[in-house]
Amino acid sequence: MQDPEPSRADTDVPAGRAPVRDVLVLRLPAVAAIAFLLLGFALRHFDGRPYVGEGLITVGLIAGAMAVGTAVGDLAWVYVTAARKCSGADDGAAEDGR
């Protein structure tokens, strides 16, 4: 017996961990936060102008908070999308009477 053709809902969902990797790996705000924090802490040790280092540390903390917020929002979006796709696939099977 031949396997039925996959439904459109099955082919739209990427397999594996690729969606989570795509959401978390390429985080420009996180990279910026790390760069600002490292530069800020390095410049803080110079006695001439400590306010430059303090400003970069503040910018790094703000960028870090933004990175965390976007990561949480993106993860929530991925989970909601996956839940919608799974519930849609279950509804189709229930209607077929299988």
N, CA and C atoms as an extended XYZ file, in Angstrom:
294
Properties=species:S:1:pos:R:3:atomname:S:1:resname:S:1:resid:I:1 pbc="F F F"
N         0.844       -1.172        0.000 N   MET     1
C         0.000        0.000        0.000 CA  MET     1
C         0.889        1.235        0.000 C   MET     1
N         0.545        2.191       -0.808 N   GLN     2
C         1.349        3.405       -0.901 CA  GLN     2
C         1.034        4.337        0.260 C   GLN     2
N         2.087        5.026        0.674 N   ASP     3
C         1.882        6.031        1.713 CA  ASP     3
C         1.147        7.210        1.108 C   ASP     3
N         0.216        7.796        1.865 N   PRO     4
C        -0.465        8.975        1.333 CA  PRO     4
C         0.512       10.131        1.203 C   PRO     4
N         0.206       11.027        0.282 N   GLU     5
C         1.067       12.183        0.091 CA  GLU     5
C         1.024       13.057        1.338 C   GLU     5
N         2.159       13.652        1.697 N   PRO     6
C         2.161       14.511        2.878 CA  PRO     6
C         1.283       15.741        2.646 C   PRO     6
N         0.592       16.119        3.695 N   SER     7
C        -0.263       17.306        3.578 CA  SER     7
C         0.595       18.558        3.546 C   SER     7
N        -0.006       19.661        3.197 N   ARG     8
C         0.716       20.927        3.108 CA  ARG     8
C         1.241       21.350        4.476 C   ARG     8
N         0.522       21.060        5.535 N   ALA     9
C         0.975       21.422        6.880 CA  ALA     9
C         2.253       20.675        7.237 C   ALA     9
N         2.399       19.427        6.751 N   ASP    10
C         3.601       18.659        7.058 CA  ASP    10
C         4.816       19.187        6.310 C   ASP    10
N         4.635       19.701        5.112 N   THR    11
C         5.768       20.153        4.320 CA  THR    11
C         6.199       21.564        4.677 C   THR    11
N         5.353       22.346        5.332 N   ASP    12
C         5.708       23.713        5.689 CA  ASP    12
C         6.613       23.791        6.909 C   ASP    12
N         6.606       22.774        7.743 N   VAL    13
C         7.359       22.807        8.991 CA  VAL    13
C         8.767       22.291        8.736 C   VAL    13
N         9.801       23.119        8.973 N   PRO    14
C        11.166       22.628        8.816 CA  PRO    14
C        11.476       21.564        9.871 C   PRO    14
N        12.242       20.576        9.490 N   ALA    15
C        12.549       19.484       10.393 CA  ALA    15
C        13.736       19.828       11.283 C   ALA    15
N        13.786       19.185       12.417 N   GLY    16
C        14.929       19.309       13.312 CA  GLY    16
C        14.949       20.567       14.134 C   GLY    16
N        16.154       20.986       14.454 N   ARG    17
C        16.350       22.137       15.328 CA  ARG    17
C        16.623       23.418       14.562 C   ARG    17
N        16.447       23.405       13.266 N   ALA    18
C        16.775       24.569       12.442 CA  ALA    18
C        16.002       25.828       12.834 C   ALA    18
N        14.696       25.764       13.110 N   PRO    19
C        13.996       27.002       13.474 CA  PRO    19
C        14.534       27.631       14.761 C   PRO    19
N        14.818       26.795       15.761 N   VAL    20
C        15.334       27.329       17.021 CA  VAL    20
C        16.736       27.887       16.816 C   VAL    20
N        17.547       27.194       16.025 N   ARG    21
C        18.891       27.688       15.740 CA  ARG    21
C        18.838       29.026       15.017 C   ARG    21
N        17.937       29.132       14.047 N   ASP    22
C        17.821       30.378       13.293 CA  ASP    22
C        17.389       31.526       14.183 C   ASP    22
N        16.573       31.234       15.179 N   VAL    23
C        16.094       32.279       16.080 CA  VAL    23
C        17.197       32.705       17.044 C   VAL    23
N        17.965       31.754       17.553 N   LEU    24
C        18.901       32.077       18.626 CA  LEU    24
C        20.331       32.365       18.178 C   LEU    24
N        20.784       31.777       17.100 N   VAL    25
C        22.192       31.886       16.739 CA  VAL    25
C        22.548       33.281       16.233 C   VAL    25
N        21.773       33.795       15.321 N   LEU    26
C        22.108       35.070       14.691 CA  LEU    26
C        21.505       36.223       15.490 C   LEU    26
N        22.064       36.523       16.605 N   ARG    27
C        21.576       37.561       17.505 CA  ARG    27
C        22.517       38.763       17.474 C   ARG    27
N        22.233       39.688       16.607 N   LEU    28
C        23.056       40.885       16.508 CA  LEU    28
C        23.025       41.722       17.792 C   LEU    28
N        21.872       41.903       18.448 N   PRO    29
C        21.898       42.673       19.697 CA  PRO    29
C        22.758       42.035       20.785 C   PRO    29
N        22.808       40.728       20.837 N   ALA    30
C        23.641       40.066       21.846 CA  ALA    30
C        25.122       40.297       21.569 C   ALA    30
N        25.494       40.242       20.314 N   VAL    31
C        26.894       40.495       19.949 CA  VAL    31
C        27.268       41.937       20.251 C   VAL    31
N        26.359       42.853       19.945 N   ALA    32
C        26.611       44.267       20.242 CA  ALA    32
C        26.728       44.491       21.744 C   ALA    32
N        25.871       43.836       22.521 N   ALA    33
C        25.927       43.984       23.974 CA  ALA    33
C        27.261       43.509       24.527 C   ALA    33
N        27.724       42.378       24.055 N   ILE    34
C        29.008       41.852       24.523 CA  ILE    34
C        30.139       42.795       24.142 C   ILE    34
N        30.103       43.301       22.924 N   ALA    35
C        31.160       44.215       22.478 CA  ALA    35
C        31.159       45.501       23.311 C   ALA    35
N        29.979       46.078       23.546 N   PHE    36
C        29.902       47.302       24.349 CA  PHE    36
C        30.345       47.063       25.788 C   PHE    36
N        29.949       45.943       26.363 N   LEU    37
C        30.347       45.661       27.743 CA  LEU    37
C        31.854       45.456       27.860 C   LEU    37
N        32.423       44.685       26.945 N   LEU    38
C        33.876       44.467       27.002 CA  LEU    38
C        34.648       45.767       26.805 C   LEU    38
N        34.224       46.554       25.831 N   LEU    39
C        34.889       47.826       25.591 CA  LEU    39
C        34.692       48.780       26.757 C   LEU    39
N        33.496       48.775       27.329 N   GLY    40
C        33.216       49.644       28.473 CA  GLY    40
C        34.050       49.291       29.687 C   GLY    40
N        34.155       48.008       29.993 N   PHE    41
C        34.968       47.606       31.145 CA  PHE    41
C        36.451       47.856       30.893 C   PHE    41
N        36.870       47.733       29.636 N   ALA    42
C        38.275       48.013       29.325 CA  ALA    42
C        38.574       49.509       29.462 C   ALA    42
N        37.682       50.357       28.955 N   LEU    43
C        37.905       51.802       29.047 CA  LEU    43
C        37.687       52.354       30.459 C   LEU    43
N        36.993       51.626       31.276 N   ARG    44
C        36.734       52.069       32.660 CA  ARG    44
C        38.028       52.129       33.475 C   ARG    44
N        39.007       51.355       33.089 N   HIS    45
C        40.249       51.280       33.848 CA  HIS    45
C        41.194       52.448       33.571 C   HIS    45
N        40.910       53.213       32.540 N   PHE    46
C        41.732       54.386       32.282 CA  PHE    46
C        41.276       55.511       33.206 C   PHE    46
N        42.233       56.223       33.812 N   ASP    47
C        41.902       57.249       34.802 CA  ASP    47
C        41.442       58.563       34.180 C   ASP    47
N        41.764       58.818       32.940 N   GLY    48
C        41.469       60.113       32.340 CA  GLY    48
C        39.986       60.406       32.192 C   GLY    48
N        39.246       59.494       31.586 N   ARG    49
C        37.823       59.721       31.311 CA  ARG    49
C        37.024       58.466       31.657 C   ARG    49
N        36.689       58.271       32.911 N   PRO    50
C        35.951       57.062       33.283 CA  PRO    50
C        34.502       57.070       32.797 C   PRO    50
N        33.958       58.258       32.496 N   TYR    51
C        32.560       58.330       32.078 CA  TYR    51
C        32.338       57.698       30.710 C   TYR    51
N        33.370       57.612       29.888 N   VAL    52
C        33.234       56.960       28.583 CA  VAL    52
C        32.974       55.466       28.789 C   VAL    52
N        33.741       54.860       29.675 N   GLY    53
C        33.545       53.443       29.974 CA  GLY    53
C        32.193       53.174       30.611 C   GLY    53
N        31.782       54.060       31.520 N   GLU    54
C        30.481       53.895       32.169 CA  GLU    54
C        29.338       53.987       31.157 C   GLU    54
N        29.475       54.916       30.205 N   GLY    55
C        28.447       55.046       29.172 CA  GLY    55
C        28.357       53.810       28.302 C   GLY    55
N        29.505       53.248       27.938 N   LEU    56
C        29.496       52.033       27.119 CA  LEU    56
C        28.937       50.839       27.893 C   LEU    56
N        29.194       50.790       29.194 N   ILE    57
C        28.618       49.721       30.012 CA  ILE    57
C        27.093       49.854       30.052 C   ILE    57
N        26.604       51.081       30.192 N   THR    58
C        25.156       51.303       30.198 CA  THR    58
C        24.533       50.896       28.863 C   THR    58
N        25.174       51.283       27.770 N   VAL    59
C        24.677       50.898       26.447 CA  VAL    59
C        24.704       49.379       26.291 C   VAL    59
N        25.742       48.740       26.791 N   GLY    60
C        25.827       47.281       26.729 CA  GLY    60
C        24.727       46.595       27.518 C   GLY    60
N        24.400       47.135       28.681 N   LEU    61
C        23.312       46.568       29.486 CA  LEU    61
C        21.962       46.739       28.793 C   LEU    61
N        21.750       47.890       28.182 N   ILE    62
C        20.495       48.118       27.456 CA  ILE    62
C        20.399       47.179       26.251 C   ILE    62
N        21.485       47.041       25.507 N   ALA    63
C        21.486       46.133       24.354 CA  ALA    63
C        21.297       44.678       24.801 C   ALA    63
N        21.862       44.321       25.936 N   GLY    64
C        21.669       42.971       26.474 CA  GLY    64
C        20.224       42.712       26.864 C   GLY    64
N        19.589       43.711       27.480 N   ALA    65
C        18.172       43.570       27.831 CA  ALA    65
C        17.317       43.426       26.577 C   ALA    65
N        17.646       44.184       25.540 N   MET    66
C        16.919       44.052       24.274 CA  MET    66
C        17.129       42.671       23.661 C   MET    66
N        18.334       42.150       23.741 N   ALA    67
C        18.624       40.832       23.179 CA  ALA    67
C        17.837       39.748       23.910 C   ALA    67
N        17.777       39.846       25.225 N   VAL    68
C        17.020       38.859       25.995 CA  VAL    68
C        15.531       38.961       25.665 C   VAL    68
N        15.032       40.176       25.581 N   GLY    69
C        13.619       40.368       25.255 CA  GLY    69
C        13.257       39.825       23.886 C   GLY    69
N        14.097       40.071       22.900 N   THR    70
C        13.795       39.555       21.566 CA  THR    70
C        13.935       38.040       21.503 C   THR    70
N        14.876       37.476       22.240 N   ALA    71
C        15.030       36.019       22.254 CA  ALA    71
C        13.809       35.355       22.883 C   ALA    71
N        13.303       35.928       23.978 N   VAL    72
C        12.110       35.371       24.621 CA  VAL    72
C        10.906       35.488       23.687 C   VAL    72
N        10.749       36.631       23.051 N   GLY    73
C         9.647       36.808       22.117 CA  GLY    73
C         9.734       35.874       20.924 C   GLY    73
N        10.939       35.679       20.381 N   ASP    74
C        11.118       34.782       19.245 CA  ASP    74
C        10.849       33.327       19.625 C   ASP    74
N        11.295       32.923       20.810 N   LEU    75
C        11.026       31.556       21.254 CA  LEU    75
C         9.531       31.331       21.459 C   LEU    75
N         8.853       32.316       22.041 N   ALA    76
C         7.404       32.202       22.214 CA  ALA    76
C         6.723       32.080       20.856 C   ALA    76
N         7.173       32.851       19.882 N   TRP    77
C         6.597       32.789       18.539 CA  TRP    77
C         6.801       31.418       17.909 C   TRP    77
N         7.995       30.849       18.068 N   VAL    78
C         8.278       29.533       17.502 CA  VAL    78
C         7.384       28.477       18.149 C   VAL    78
N         7.227       28.523       19.472 N   TYR    79
C         6.399       27.531       20.158 CA  TYR    79
C         4.924       27.677       19.798 C   TYR    79
N         4.426       28.901       19.686 N   VAL    80
C         3.027       29.111       19.309 CA  VAL    80
C         2.790       28.631       17.876 C   VAL    80
N         3.716       28.931       16.993 N   THR    81
C         3.574       28.481       15.611 CA  THR    81
C         3.599       26.959       15.526 C   THR    81
N         4.487       26.336       16.260 N   ALA    82
C         4.550       24.873       16.258 CA  ALA    82
C         3.276       24.276       16.845 C   ALA    82
N         2.738       24.881       17.884 N   ALA    83
C         1.507       24.373       18.489 CA  ALA    83
C         0.334       24.512       17.526 C   ALA    83
N         0.282       25.605       16.793 N   ARG    84
C        -0.799       25.780       15.814 CA  ARG    84
C        -0.705       24.757       14.699 C   ARG    84
N         0.501       24.495       14.228 N   LYS    85
C         0.680       23.524       13.151 CA  LYS    85
C         0.322       22.122       13.633 C   LYS    85
N         0.709       21.778       14.867 N   CYS    86
C         0.398       20.452       15.401 CA  CYS    86
C        -1.096       20.285       15.624 C   CYS    86
N        -1.757       21.303       16.163 N   SER    87
C        -3.192       21.187       16.412 CA  SER    87
C        -3.954       21.144       15.096 C   SER    87
N        -3.473       21.819       14.067 N   GLY    88
C        -4.106       21.772       12.759 CA  GLY    88
C        -3.992       20.395       12.129 C   GLY    88
N        -2.878       19.729       12.322 N   ALA    89
C        -2.681       18.400       11.772 CA  ALA    89
C        -3.571       17.386       12.494 C   ALA    89
N        -3.768       17.533       13.803 N   ASP    90
C        -4.627       16.642       14.563 CA  ASP    90
C        -6.086       16.807       14.158 C   ASP    90
N        -6.537       18.028       13.869 N   ASP    91
C        -7.910       18.260       13.474 CA  ASP    91
C        -8.224       17.568       12.156 C   ASP    91
N        -7.290       17.577       11.233 N   GLY    92
C        -7.490       16.936        9.935 CA  GLY    92
C        -7.625       15.427       10.078 C   GLY    92
N        -6.870       14.826       10.967 N   ALA    93
C        -6.941       13.376       11.180 CA  ALA    93
C        -8.260       13.016       11.843 C   ALA    93
N        -8.778       13.847       12.729 N   ALA    94
C       -10.033       13.564       13.413 CA  ALA    94
C       -11.200       13.634       12.436 C   ALA    94
N       -11.132       14.533       11.460 N   GLU    95
C       -12.209       14.670       10.492 CA  GLU    95
C       -12.250       13.494        9.528 C   GLU    95
N       -11.113       12.863        9.266 N   ASP    96
C       -11.073       11.724        8.347 CA  ASP    96
C       -11.650       10.462        8.988 C   ASP    96
N       -11.777       10.458       10.310 N   GLY    97
C       -12.305        9.310       11.026 CA  GLY    97
C       -11.271        8.246       11.276 C   GLY    97
N       -10.006        8.583       11.239 N   ARG    98
C        -8.945        7.608       11.477 CA  ARG    98
C        -8.598        7.528       12.929 C   ARG    98
